[in-house]
């Protein structure tokens, strides 16, 4: 689960990480009022959306008056924001954060993530902040420093010194002290809230010598949400893919992808294998959907409805190996969905396993048009042909 910048900054404050004063606004008028109540000029108006690279996409504006704040907020709220991470269609912005602008002297990068190969948290620091860290790592890898943390011992002061004293030229002693304390604070926040990422880019020293987290990013490990109840409440449904949100409501494991072949499969392993054969046959899956071993007729219906709602889908492949999910249950679910939504794209079915005869009979006895594949490879060939034909 991802947090908005303004939500992460509230949590930062609780962990002693200084952030600029700010207020959230959902309209131009709100932004005007917020600027009036905050110290300025300048102010900064920032799109609150689950995507990075807002600065380059016009989602971060430095303004000189409350009127300008209003105009900037309106522009951001009225147009989809396009950044490197949103895709060309962009994302709707529902709120902006209005903050007291700061005069930046130096920009650093600081983050905590999990290093999977070493199975421990790693604190990443760079004095080349403000830019994308991937770019810094590619161009000047010597400027990206890492400290791996033994989770039992926790963050150690010597590790903070190793990162901070490598800064060239060295900041003044006061700023240095705050920077080092802040590293430990971010590490504690990361652990306390089951984060998969806690990132500050840029972490700045202002012209006045103050250390501030100008940006804030926190991703929470979904497996930790059960014990992060306060955080779970901050989840912004509006940021989710509508089809993925609908699937989650029905306990379906659905992930939207970029291709045009909808796939409904039972079992995550078979679903992965099905995606592989679709790709091998030269096409691209539109989704991953595992309806689960114990899926009900209702879940099969919902799953198919979700696939049909995806406008990119040009053919559907149903690949079921009936075990606990019996083929007759699947067949009835498919028919129920077909009754509600006309299926206008070719449907290819591959059924095997428990009650397969009954399942086939149900499908054949219906008015539903579909093609039967004898195995998974043939099924993939067939959908690929169908998509090519309709192209
Ligand atoms: P991101 O592009 O989505 O990562 O958004 P950021 O919050 O990092 O903002 C992008 C850039 O805007 C930062 O790297 C800063 O250079 C600039 N910026 C943000 N806040 C301020 C501010 O208060 N004053 C000034 N001068 N620049 C700012
Ligand atoms: Mn940033």
mmCIF file of C-alpha atoms and ligand atoms in Angstrom:
data_model
loop_
_atom_site.group_PDB
_atom_site.id
_atom_site.type_symbol
_atom_site.label_atom_id
_atom_site.label_comp_id
_atom_site.label_asym_id
_atom_site.label_seq_id
_atom_site.Cartn_x
_atom_site.Cartn_y
_atom_site.Cartn_z
ATOM 1 C CA UNK A 1 0.000 0.000 0.000
ATOM 2 C CA UNK A 2 1.223 3.474 -0.906
ATOM 3 C CA UNK A 3 0.818 6.638 1.127
ATOM 4 C CA UNK A 4 0.447 10.145 -0.219
ATOM 5 C CA UNK A 5 3.276 12.578 0.425
ATOM 6 C CA UNK A 6 1.194 14.588 2.907
ATOM 7 C CA UNK A 7 0.284 11.438 4.842
ATOM 8 C CA UNK A 8 3.898 10.297 4.975
ATOM 9 C CA UNK A 9 4.956 13.753 6.178
ATOM 10 C CA UNK A 10 2.531 13.566 9.117
ATOM 11 C CA UNK A 11 4.211 10.324 10.150
ATOM 12 C CA UNK A 12 7.677 11.795 9.535
ATOM 13 C CA UNK A 13 6.899 14.508 12.110
ATOM 14 C CA UNK A 14 6.056 11.910 14.744
ATOM 15 C CA UNK A 15 9.480 10.346 14.183
ATOM 16 C CA UNK A 16 11.357 13.610 14.500
ATOM 17 C CA UNK A 17 11.956 14.135 10.804
ATOM 18 C CA UNK A 18 11.478 17.847 10.055
ATOM 19 C CA UNK A 19 9.207 18.747 7.121
ATOM 20 C CA UNK A 20 7.995 22.109 5.745
ATOM 21 C CA UNK A 21 4.683 23.379 7.159
ATOM 22 C CA UNK A 22 1.807 22.661 4.811
ATOM 23 C CA UNK A 23 -1.909 22.212 4.309
ATOM 24 C CA UNK A 24 -3.964 19.959 2.084
ATOM 25 C CA UNK A 25 -6.396 21.492 -0.441
ATOM 26 C CA UNK A 26 -9.000 20.023 -2.774
ATOM 27 C CA UNK A 27 -9.870 23.186 -4.732
ATOM 28 C CA UNK A 28 -8.323 26.420 -5.955
ATOM 29 C CA UNK A 29 -10.067 28.353 -3.180
ATOM 30 C CA UNK A 30 -8.779 25.950 -0.535
ATOM 31 C CA UNK A 31 -5.268 26.417 -1.923
ATOM 32 C CA UNK A 32 -5.660 30.208 -1.779
ATOM 33 C CA UNK A 33 -6.726 29.990 1.871
ATOM 34 C CA UNK A 34 -3.931 27.572 2.715
ATOM 35 C CA UNK A 35 -1.309 29.898 1.256
ATOM 36 C CA UNK A 36 -2.765 32.829 3.243
ATOM 37 C CA UNK A 37 -2.384 30.834 6.447
ATOM 38 C CA UNK A 38 1.142 29.646 5.712
ATOM 39 C CA UNK A 39 4.353 31.648 5.698
ATOM 40 C CA UNK A 40 5.406 32.887 2.265
ATOM 41 C CA UNK A 41 6.226 33.813 -0.428
ATOM 42 C CA UNK A 42 7.201 31.535 -1.950
ATOM 43 C CA UNK A 43 4.761 28.653 -1.566
ATOM 44 C CA UNK A 44 4.862 25.269 -3.260
ATOM 45 C CA UNK A 45 1.753 23.564 -4.667
ATOM 46 C CA UNK A 46 2.214 19.810 -5.027
ATOM 47 C CA UNK A 47 -0.037 17.194 -6.670
ATOM 48 C CA UNK A 48 -0.928 14.381 -4.267
ATOM 49 C CA UNK A 49 -0.985 11.307 -6.415
ATOM 50 C CA UNK A 50 0.595 7.859 -6.259
ATOM 51 C CA UNK A 51 3.252 8.500 -8.869
ATOM 52 C CA UNK A 52 6.762 9.852 -8.771
ATOM 53 C CA UNK A 53 8.375 12.347 -11.105
ATOM 54 C CA UNK A 54 5.709 14.973 -10.402
ATOM 55 C CA UNK A 55 8.197 17.817 -10.578
ATOM 56 C CA UNK A 56 9.078 17.178 -14.235
ATOM 57 C CA UNK A 57 5.423 16.566 -15.122
ATOM 58 C CA UNK A 58 4.254 19.966 -13.836
ATOM 59 C CA UNK A 59 2.799 18.566 -10.619
ATOM 60 C CA UNK A 60 5.057 20.687 -8.361
ATOM 61 C CA UNK A 61 4.773 24.475 -8.731
ATOM 62 C CA UNK A 62 6.624 27.185 -6.868
ATOM 63 C CA UNK A 63 4.323 30.245 -6.605
ATOM 64 C CA UNK A 64 4.702 33.809 -5.326
ATOM 65 C CA UNK A 65 1.197 34.754 -4.191
ATOM 66 C CA UNK A 66 -1.993 33.111 -2.856
ATOM 67 C CA UNK A 67 -3.628 33.971 -6.195
ATOM 68 C CA UNK A 68 -0.911 32.098 -8.055
ATOM 69 C CA UNK A 69 -1.369 29.195 -5.625
ATOM 70 C CA UNK A 70 -5.040 29.131 -6.550
ATOM 71 C CA UNK A 71 -4.317 29.114 -10.300
ATOM 72 C CA UNK A 72 -1.646 26.437 -9.941
ATOM 73 C CA UNK A 73 -3.916 24.240 -7.806
ATOM 74 C CA UNK A 74 -6.752 24.586 -10.321
ATOM 75 C CA UNK A 75 -4.503 23.594 -13.194
ATOM 76 C CA UNK A 76 -3.191 20.574 -11.330
ATOM 77 C CA UNK A 77 -6.661 19.466 -10.172
ATOM 78 C CA UNK A 78 -8.386 20.008 -13.540
ATOM 79 C CA UNK A 79 -5.950 18.096 -15.738
ATOM 80 C CA UNK A 80 -4.646 14.547 -15.542
ATOM 81 C CA UNK A 81 -1.024 14.581 -14.411
ATOM 82 C CA UNK A 82 1.354 12.839 -16.785
ATOM 83 C CA UNK A 83 4.698 11.690 -15.404
ATOM 84 C CA UNK A 84 7.164 8.952 -16.290
ATOM 85 C CA UNK A 85 5.283 6.658 -13.917
ATOM 86 C CA UNK A 86 1.648 7.316 -14.930
ATOM 87 C CA UNK A 87 1.553 6.280 -18.582
ATOM 88 C CA UNK A 88 0.520 8.690 -21.349
ATOM 89 C CA UNK A 89 -3.105 8.984 -20.208
ATOM 90 C CA UNK A 90 -1.970 10.419 -16.859
ATOM 91 C CA UNK A 91 -3.678 10.314 -13.476
ATOM 92 C CA UNK A 92 -6.425 12.442 -11.988
ATOM 93 C CA UNK A 93 -5.281 14.506 -9.001
ATOM 94 C CA UNK A 94 -7.833 14.932 -6.197
ATOM 95 C CA UNK A 95 -5.784 16.982 -3.739
ATOM 96 C CA UNK A 96 -2.791 19.271 -3.624
ATOM 97 C CA UNK A 97 -0.426 19.978 -0.768
ATOM 98 C CA UNK A 98 0.332 23.665 -0.260
ATOM 99 C CA UNK A 99 3.596 24.205 1.601
ATOM 100 C CA UNK A 100 5.858 26.996 2.736
ATOM 101 C CA UNK A 101 8.536 27.195 0.077
ATOM 102 C CA UNK A 102 12.122 26.707 1.110
ATOM 103 C CA UNK A 103 15.336 28.078 -0.345
ATOM 104 C CA UNK A 104 17.342 25.008 -1.197
ATOM 105 C CA UNK A 105 21.109 25.036 -0.769
ATOM 106 C CA UNK A 106 21.878 21.304 -1.115
ATOM 107 C CA UNK A 107 19.811 18.256 -2.069
ATOM 108 C CA UNK A 108 20.440 14.730 -0.759
ATOM 109 C CA UNK A 109 18.806 11.356 -1.268
ATOM 110 C CA UNK A 110 17.953 9.104 1.670
ATOM 111 C CA UNK A 111 15.952 5.885 1.643
ATOM 112 C CA UNK A 112 15.411 2.628 3.468
ATOM 113 C CA UNK A 113 14.397 -0.477 1.504
ATOM 114 C CA UNK A 114 14.745 -4.228 1.884
ATOM 115 C CA UNK A 115 17.665 -5.859 0.122
ATOM 116 C CA UNK A 116 16.125 -9.164 -0.856
ATOM 117 C CA UNK A 117 19.317 -11.052 -1.628
ATOM 118 C CA UNK A 118 20.793 -10.191 1.786
ATOM 119 C CA UNK A 119 17.382 -10.359 3.495
ATOM 120 C CA UNK A 120 17.910 -7.201 5.504
ATOM 121 C CA UNK A 121 17.123 -3.494 5.377
ATOM 122 C CA UNK A 122 19.528 -1.233 3.576
ATOM 123 C CA UNK A 123 19.886 2.515 4.051
ATOM 124 C CA UNK A 124 20.764 4.250 0.801
ATOM 125 C CA UNK A 125 22.254 7.738 0.834
ATOM 126 C CA UNK A 126 23.510 10.022 -1.881
ATOM 127 C CA UNK A 127 24.742 13.582 -1.947
ATOM 128 C CA UNK A 128 23.388 13.799 -5.501
ATOM 129 C CA UNK A 129 19.750 14.133 -4.439
ATOM 130 C CA UNK A 130 16.875 15.770 -6.270
ATOM 131 C CA UNK A 131 17.507 13.659 -9.367
ATOM 132 C CA UNK A 132 16.192 10.192 -9.984
ATOM 133 C CA UNK A 133 18.350 7.826 -7.983
ATOM 134 C CA UNK A 134 18.397 5.282 -10.841
ATOM 135 C CA UNK A 135 20.089 7.890 -13.007
ATOM 136 C CA UNK A 136 22.626 8.760 -10.319
ATOM 137 C CA UNK A 137 23.368 5.064 -9.847
ATOM 138 C CA UNK A 138 23.856 4.565 -13.581
ATOM 139 C CA UNK A 139 26.041 7.630 -14.160
ATOM 140 C CA UNK A 140 27.921 8.045 -10.886
ATOM 141 C CA UNK A 141 27.580 4.826 -8.883
ATOM 142 C CA UNK A 142 30.312 6.008 -6.492
ATOM 143 C CA UNK A 143 27.859 8.638 -5.219
ATOM 144 C CA UNK A 144 25.315 6.048 -4.064
ATOM 145 C CA UNK A 145 26.282 4.802 -0.615
ATOM 146 C CA UNK A 146 24.725 1.892 1.227
ATOM 147 C CA UNK A 147 24.635 0.692 4.803
ATOM 148 C CA UNK A 148 23.141 -2.747 5.405
ATOM 149 C CA UNK A 149 21.440 -3.107 8.754
ATOM 150 C CA UNK A 150 21.487 -6.163 10.965
ATOM 151 C CA UNK A 151 17.804 -6.256 11.935
ATOM 152 C CA UNK A 152 18.609 -7.658 15.388
ATOM 153 C CA UNK A 153 21.102 -4.949 16.261
ATOM 154 C CA UNK A 154 19.239 -2.160 14.483
ATOM 155 C CA UNK A 155 20.702 1.036 13.065
ATOM 156 C CA UNK A 156 24.068 1.958 14.572
ATOM 157 C CA UNK A 157 25.497 5.457 15.033
ATOM 158 C CA UNK A 158 28.723 4.456 13.251
ATOM 159 C CA UNK A 159 26.660 3.729 10.151
ATOM 160 C CA UNK A 160 25.249 7.245 10.186
ATOM 161 C CA UNK A 161 28.778 8.614 10.483
ATOM 162 C CA UNK A 162 29.968 6.450 7.569
ATOM 163 C CA UNK A 163 27.314 8.007 5.324
ATOM 164 C CA UNK A 164 27.398 11.593 6.601
ATOM 165 C CA UNK A 165 31.172 12.064 6.743
ATOM 166 C CA UNK A 166 31.441 10.948 3.120
ATOM 167 C CA UNK A 167 29.594 14.100 2.000
ATOM 168 C CA UNK A 168 31.899 16.317 -0.010
ATOM 169 C CA UNK A 169 32.137 19.160 0.851
ATOM 170 C CA UNK A 170 31.110 18.440 4.416
ATOM 171 C CA UNK A 171 28.101 20.453 5.692
ATOM 172 C CA UNK A 172 28.386 22.461 8.918
ATOM 173 C CA UNK A 173 28.422 20.590 12.248
ATOM 174 C CA UNK A 174 24.820 21.456 13.172
ATOM 175 C CA UNK A 175 23.355 20.245 9.852
ATOM 176 C CA UNK A 176 25.562 17.167 9.985
ATOM 177 C CA UNK A 177 24.259 16.255 13.432
ATOM 178 C CA UNK A 178 20.643 16.603 12.316
ATOM 179 C CA UNK A 179 21.313 14.557 9.156
ATOM 180 C CA UNK A 180 22.780 11.701 11.173
ATOM 181 C CA UNK A 181 19.922 11.671 13.688
ATOM 182 C CA UNK A 182 17.444 11.770 10.836
ATOM 183 C CA UNK A 183 18.908 8.603 9.276
ATOM 184 C CA UNK A 184 18.198 6.690 12.466
ATOM 185 C CA UNK A 185 14.724 8.193 12.676
ATOM 186 C CA UNK A 186 13.874 7.115 9.139
ATOM 187 C CA UNK A 187 15.131 3.609 9.898
ATOM 188 C CA UNK A 188 12.938 3.413 13.019
ATOM 189 C CA UNK A 189 9.928 4.659 11.071
ATOM 190 C CA UNK A 190 10.587 2.043 8.383
ATOM 191 C CA UNK A 191 10.622 -0.786 10.946
ATOM 192 C CA UNK A 192 7.760 0.522 13.099
ATOM 193 C CA UNK A 193 5.392 0.758 10.150
ATOM 194 C CA UNK A 194 6.335 -2.386 8.194
ATOM 195 C CA UNK A 195 7.474 -0.350 5.222
ATOM 196 C CA UNK A 196 8.779 -1.762 1.988
ATOM 197 C CA UNK A 197 10.100 1.715 1.155
ATOM 198 C CA UNK A 198 10.698 4.943 3.073
ATOM 199 C CA UNK A 199 12.289 7.581 0.866
ATOM 200 C CA UNK A 200 13.214 11.259 1.036
ATOM 201 C CA UNK A 201 14.206 12.834 -2.268
ATOM 202 C CA UNK A 202 15.252 15.518 -1.888
ATOM 203 C CA UNK A 203 16.359 15.811 1.705
ATOM 204 C CA UNK A 204 17.613 19.371 1.746
ATOM 205 C CA UNK A 205 19.796 21.778 3.635
ATOM 206 C CA UNK A 206 18.243 25.226 3.201
ATOM 207 C CA UNK A 207 20.179 28.450 2.648
ATOM 208 C CA UNK A 208 19.417 29.144 6.315
ATOM 209 C CA UNK A 209 21.163 25.879 7.262
ATOM 210 C CA UNK A 210 18.019 23.937 8.200
ATOM 211 C CA UNK A 211 17.624 20.248 7.337
ATOM 212 C CA UNK A 212 14.181 19.414 5.852
ATOM 213 C CA UNK A 213 12.469 16.500 4.123
ATOM 214 C CA UNK A 214 11.033 18.308 1.095
ATOM 215 C CA UNK A 215 9.541 15.122 -0.368
ATOM 216 C CA UNK A 216 8.314 11.981 1.425
ATOM 217 C CA UNK A 217 7.447 8.552 0.154
ATOM 218 C CA UNK A 218 6.250 5.562 2.181
ATOM 219 C CA UNK A 219 5.118 2.189 0.849
ATOM 220 C CA UNK A 220 3.761 -0.309 3.346
ATOM 221 C CA UNK A 221 4.192 -4.062 2.960
ATOM 222 C CA UNK A 222 0.611 -5.312 2.465
ATOM 223 C CA UNK A 223 1.394 -8.303 4.657
ATOM 224 C CA UNK A 224 1.952 -5.900 7.545
ATOM 225 C CA UNK A 225 -1.368 -4.087 7.187
ATOM 226 C CA UNK A 226 -3.137 -6.393 9.641
ATOM 227 C CA UNK A 227 -1.103 -4.839 12.447
ATOM 228 C CA UNK A 228 -0.863 -1.358 10.894
ATOM 229 C CA UNK A 229 -4.512 -0.484 11.441
ATOM 230 C CA UNK A 230 -3.948 3.288 11.696
ATOM 231 C CA UNK A 231 -2.027 3.254 8.432
ATOM 232 C CA UNK A 232 -4.488 0.973 6.645
ATOM 233 C CA UNK A 233 -7.135 3.642 7.255
ATOM 234 C CA UNK A 234 -5.097 6.080 5.156
ATOM 235 C CA UNK A 235 -5.559 3.963 2.029
ATOM 236 C CA UNK A 236 -6.867 6.104 -0.846
ATOM 237 C CA UNK A 237 -9.262 3.982 -2.910
ATOM 238 C CA UNK A 238 -9.314 6.608 -5.659
ATOM 239 C CA UNK A 239 -5.714 5.804 -6.549
ATOM 240 C CA UNK A 240 -6.441 2.181 -7.373
ATOM 241 C CA UNK A 241 -7.066 0.674 -10.747
ATOM 242 C CA UNK A 242 -10.900 0.385 -10.706
ATOM 243 C CA UNK A 243 -10.827 -3.185 -12.025
ATOM 244 C CA UNK A 244 -8.232 -4.279 -9.457
ATOM 245 C CA UNK A 245 -10.286 -2.661 -6.683
ATOM 246 C CA UNK A 246 -13.399 -4.499 -7.842
ATOM 247 C CA UNK A 247 -11.494 -7.789 -7.996
ATOM 248 C CA UNK A 248 -10.181 -7.301 -4.461
ATOM 249 C CA UNK A 249 -13.752 -6.791 -3.231
ATOM 250 C CA UNK A 250 -14.595 -10.257 -4.501
ATOM 251 C CA UNK A 251 -11.403 -11.870 -3.212
ATOM 252 C CA UNK A 252 -10.084 -12.453 -6.696
ATOM 253 C CA UNK A 253 -6.359 -12.374 -7.372
ATOM 254 C CA UNK A 254 -6.383 -10.044 -10.352
ATOM 255 C CA UNK A 255 -3.605 -7.888 -11.732
ATOM 256 C CA UNK A 256 -4.149 -5.745 -14.779
ATOM 257 C CA UNK A 257 -1.526 -5.923 -17.522
ATOM 258 C CA UNK A 258 -0.993 -4.194 -20.845
ATOM 259 C CA UNK A 259 -1.905 -6.903 -23.362
ATOM 260 C CA UNK A 260 -5.201 -7.815 -25.041
ATOM 261 C CA UNK A 261 -5.842 -11.429 -24.114
ATOM 262 C CA UNK A 262 -8.010 -11.807 -21.052
ATOM 263 C CA UNK A 263 -7.227 -14.917 -19.055
ATOM 264 C CA UNK A 264 -9.198 -16.694 -16.373
ATOM 265 C CA UNK A 265 -7.390 -19.523 -14.690
ATOM 266 C CA UNK A 266 -7.609 -21.431 -11.421
ATOM 267 C CA UNK A 267 -4.439 -21.584 -9.366
ATOM 268 C CA UNK A 268 -1.624 -19.043 -9.389
ATOM 269 C CA UNK A 269 0.878 -21.502 -10.878
ATOM 270 C CA UNK A 270 -1.384 -22.429 -13.763
ATOM 271 C CA UNK A 271 -2.178 -18.739 -14.274
ATOM 272 C CA UNK A 272 1.530 -17.915 -14.552
ATOM 273 C CA UNK A 273 2.044 -20.831 -16.951
ATOM 274 C CA UNK A 274 -0.908 -19.654 -19.029
ATOM 275 C CA UNK A 275 0.582 -16.186 -19.310
ATOM 276 C CA UNK A 276 3.840 -17.766 -20.414
ATOM 277 C CA UNK A 277 2.217 -19.773 -23.206
ATOM 278 C CA UNK A 278 0.236 -16.727 -24.362
ATOM 279 C CA UNK A 279 3.525 -14.892 -24.694
ATOM 280 C CA UNK A 280 5.172 -17.897 -26.348
ATOM 281 C CA UNK A 281 2.358 -17.901 -28.898
ATOM 282 C CA UNK A 282 3.308 -14.293 -29.679
ATOM 283 C CA UNK A 283 0.588 -12.393 -27.831
ATOM 284 C CA UNK A 284 0.312 -10.411 -24.595
ATOM 285 C CA UNK A 285 -1.940 -11.180 -21.616
ATOM 286 C CA UNK A 286 -4.344 -8.424 -20.510
ATOM 287 C CA UNK A 287 -4.355 -9.652 -16.962
ATOM 288 C CA UNK A 288 -3.380 -12.186 -14.384
ATOM 289 C CA UNK A 289 -6.472 -13.758 -12.838
ATOM 290 C CA UNK A 290 -6.429 -16.655 -10.451
ATOM 291 C CA UNK A 291 -10.020 -17.371 -9.466
ATOM 292 C CA UNK A 292 -8.696 -19.669 -6.789
ATOM 293 C CA UNK A 293 -9.053 -23.338 -6.026
ATOM 294 C CA UNK A 294 -12.317 -23.044 -4.139
ATOM 295 C CA UNK A 295 -13.981 -20.457 -6.372
ATOM 296 C CA UNK A 296 -17.754 -20.263 -6.339
ATOM 297 C CA UNK A 297 -19.976 -19.775 -9.373
ATOM 298 C CA UNK A 298 -20.370 -16.168 -8.215
ATOM 299 C CA UNK A 299 -16.603 -15.604 -8.218
ATOM 300 C CA UNK A 300 -16.243 -17.057 -11.706
ATOM 301 C CA UNK A 301 -19.014 -14.722 -12.885
ATOM 302 C CA UNK A 302 -17.350 -11.686 -11.285
ATOM 303 C CA UNK A 303 -13.970 -12.652 -12.696
ATOM 304 C CA UNK A 304 -15.318 -12.869 -16.231
ATOM 305 C CA UNK A 305 -17.198 -9.587 -15.798
ATOM 306 C CA UNK A 306 -13.999 -7.845 -14.775
ATOM 307 C CA UNK A 307 -12.169 -9.227 -17.808
ATOM 308 C CA UNK A 308 -15.005 -8.043 -20.051
ATOM 309 C CA UNK A 309 -14.883 -4.553 -18.559
ATOM 310 C CA UNK A 310 -11.271 -4.167 -19.696
ATOM 311 C CA UNK A 311 -11.601 -2.347 -23.017
ATOM 312 C CA UNK A 312 -8.262 -3.710 -24.243
ATOM 313 C CA UNK A 313 -9.433 -7.317 -24.193
ATOM 314 C CA UNK A 314 -9.871 -8.769 -27.694
ATOM 315 C CA UNK A 315 -10.071 -12.476 -26.853
ATOM 316 C CA UNK A 316 -10.577 -14.488 -23.706
ATOM 317 C CA UNK A 317 -8.884 -17.670 -22.671
ATOM 318 C CA UNK A 318 -10.399 -19.744 -19.895
ATOM 319 C CA UNK A 319 -7.988 -22.369 -18.676
ATOM 320 C CA UNK A 320 -9.335 -24.487 -15.848
ATOM 321 C CA UNK A 321 -7.899 -27.608 -14.371
ATOM 322 C CA UNK A 322 -10.793 -28.700 -12.206
ATOM 323 C CA UNK A 323 -9.763 -29.841 -8.775
ATOM 324 C CA UNK A 324 -11.570 -28.316 -5.880
ATOM 325 C CA UNK A 325 -13.074 -25.903 -8.391
ATOM 326 C CA UNK A 326 -15.255 -28.266 -10.386
ATOM 327 C CA UNK A 327 -15.697 -27.769 -14.128
ATOM 328 C CA UNK A 328 -19.499 -27.642 -13.838
ATOM 329 C CA UNK A 329 -19.281 -24.790 -11.316
ATOM 330 C CA UNK A 330 -16.990 -22.952 -13.722
ATOM 331 C CA UNK A 331 -19.365 -23.527 -16.645
ATOM 332 C CA UNK A 332 -22.346 -22.175 -14.726
ATOM 333 C CA UNK A 333 -20.340 -19.116 -13.677
ATOM 334 C CA UNK A 334 -19.357 -18.424 -17.269
ATOM 335 C CA UNK A 335 -22.974 -18.695 -18.431
ATOM 336 C CA UNK A 336 -24.176 -16.387 -15.675
ATOM 337 C CA UNK A 337 -21.647 -13.761 -16.736
ATOM 338 C CA UNK A 338 -22.565 -14.220 -20.405
ATOM 339 C CA UNK A 339 -26.208 -13.596 -19.593
ATOM 340 C CA UNK A 340 -25.429 -10.253 -17.942
ATOM 341 C CA UNK A 341 -22.836 -9.034 -20.424
ATOM 342 C CA UNK A 342 -22.856 -9.933 -24.075
ATOM 343 C CA UNK A 343 -19.495 -11.518 -24.851
ATOM 344 C CA UNK A 344 -18.459 -9.891 -28.118
ATOM 345 C CA UNK A 345 -14.906 -11.245 -28.239
ATOM 346 C CA UNK A 346 -13.843 -14.791 -29.110
ATOM 347 C CA UNK A 347 -13.902 -17.143 -26.137
ATOM 348 C CA UNK A 348 -11.564 -20.098 -25.980
ATOM 349 C CA UNK A 349 -12.070 -22.702 -23.302
ATOM 350 C CA UNK A 350 -9.795 -25.422 -22.082
ATOM 351 C CA UNK A 351 -11.339 -27.588 -19.385
ATOM 352 C CA UNK A 352 -9.924 -30.634 -17.673
ATOM 353 C CA UNK A 353 -10.372 -32.401 -14.380
ATOM 354 C CA UNK A 354 -13.227 -32.904 -11.963
ATOM 355 C CA UNK A 355 -16.677 -33.023 -13.613
ATOM 356 C CA UNK A 356 -15.232 -32.068 -16.980
ATOM 357 C CA UNK A 357 -17.949 -33.911 -18.930
ATOM 358 C CA UNK A 358 -20.705 -32.136 -17.060
ATOM 359 C CA UNK A 359 -18.953 -28.782 -17.521
ATOM 360 C CA UNK A 360 -18.634 -29.279 -21.273
ATOM 361 C CA UNK A 361 -22.260 -30.357 -21.527
ATOM 362 C CA UNK A 362 -23.419 -27.194 -19.754
ATOM 363 C CA UNK A 363 -21.408 -24.992 -22.098
ATOM 364 C CA UNK A 364 -22.442 -26.915 -25.234
ATOM 365 C CA UNK A 365 -26.082 -26.820 -24.237
ATOM 366 C CA UNK A 366 -26.001 -23.020 -24.027
ATOM 367 C CA UNK A 367 -26.230 -20.401 -26.756
ATOM 368 C CA UNK A 368 -22.765 -19.222 -25.887
ATOM 369 C CA UNK A 369 -20.297 -19.188 -28.785
ATOM 370 C CA UNK A 370 -16.933 -20.554 -27.808
ATOM 371 C CA UNK A 371 -14.089 -22.675 -29.049
ATOM 372 C CA UNK A 372 -12.680 -25.673 -27.263
ATOM 373 C CA UNK A 373 -8.963 -26.288 -27.052
ATOM 374 C CA UNK A 374 -7.618 -29.722 -26.216
ATOM 375 C CA UNK A 375 -4.633 -28.451 -24.267
ATOM 376 C CA UNK A 376 -3.026 -25.283 -23.010
ATOM 377 C CA UNK A 377 -0.648 -24.872 -25.974
ATOM 378 C CA UNK A 378 -3.476 -25.182 -28.485
ATOM 379 C CA UNK A 379 -5.563 -22.775 -26.409
ATOM 380 C CA UNK A 380 -2.818 -20.153 -26.594
ATOM 381 C CA UNK A 381 -2.432 -20.669 -30.370
ATOM 382 C CA UNK A 382 -6.166 -20.230 -30.833
ATOM 383 C CA UNK A 383 -6.493 -16.982 -28.892
ATOM 384 C CA UNK A 384 -3.461 -15.549 -30.603
ATOM 385 C CA UNK A 385 -4.976 -16.358 -34.014
ATOM 386 C CA UNK A 386 -8.264 -14.778 -33.013
ATOM 387 C CA UNK A 387 -6.567 -11.566 -31.936
ATOM 388 C CA UNK A 388 -4.521 -11.418 -35.152
ATOM 389 C CA UNK A 389 -7.653 -11.958 -37.231
ATOM 390 C CA UNK A 390 -9.494 -9.109 -35.533
ATOM 391 C CA UNK A 391 -6.497 -6.786 -35.812
HETATM 392 P P1 LIG B 1 8.738 14.532 -7.274
HETATM 393 O O1 LIG B 1 9.192 15.175 -8.558
HETATM 394 O O2 LIG B 1 7.441 13.818 -7.467
HETATM 395 O O3 LIG B 1 9.782 13.664 -6.677
HETATM 396 O O4 LIG B 1 8.412 15.747 -6.270
HETATM 397 P P2 LIG B 1 9.367 16.531 -5.219
HETATM 398 O O5 LIG B 1 8.616 16.745 -3.998
HETATM 399 O O6 LIG B 1 10.674 15.839 -5.063
HETATM 400 O O7 LIG B 1 9.596 17.939 -5.924
HETATM 401 C C1 LIG B 1 10.313 18.065 -7.136
HETATM 402 C C2 LIG B 1 11.335 19.152 -7.051
HETATM 403 O O8 LIG B 1 10.715 20.398 -6.773
HETATM 404 C C3 LIG B 1 12.351 18.980 -5.940
HETATM 405 O O9 LIG B 1 13.413 18.150 -6.308
HETATM 406 C C4 LIG B 1 12.809 20.406 -5.692
HETATM 407 O O10 LIG B 1 13.887 20.712 -6.533
HETATM 408 C C5 LIG B 1 11.605 21.243 -6.090
HETATM 409 N N1 LIG B 1 10.957 21.758 -4.858
HETATM 410 C C6 LIG B 1 10.071 21.157 -4.062
HETATM 411 N N2 LIG B 1 9.740 21.933 -3.007
HETATM 412 C C7 LIG B 1 10.480 23.076 -3.146
HETATM 413 C C8 LIG B 1 10.613 24.273 -2.377
HETATM 414 O O11 LIG B 1 9.991 24.460 -1.329
HETATM 415 N N3 LIG B 1 11.452 25.229 -2.848
HETATM 416 C C9 LIG B 1 12.165 25.065 -4.003
HETATM 417 N N4 LIG B 1 12.977 26.011 -4.409
HETATM 418 N N5 LIG B 1 12.067 23.950 -4.738
HETATM 419 C C10 LIG B 1 11.242 22.955 -4.327
HETATM 420 MN MN1 LIG B 2 10.945 13.702 -5.046
#
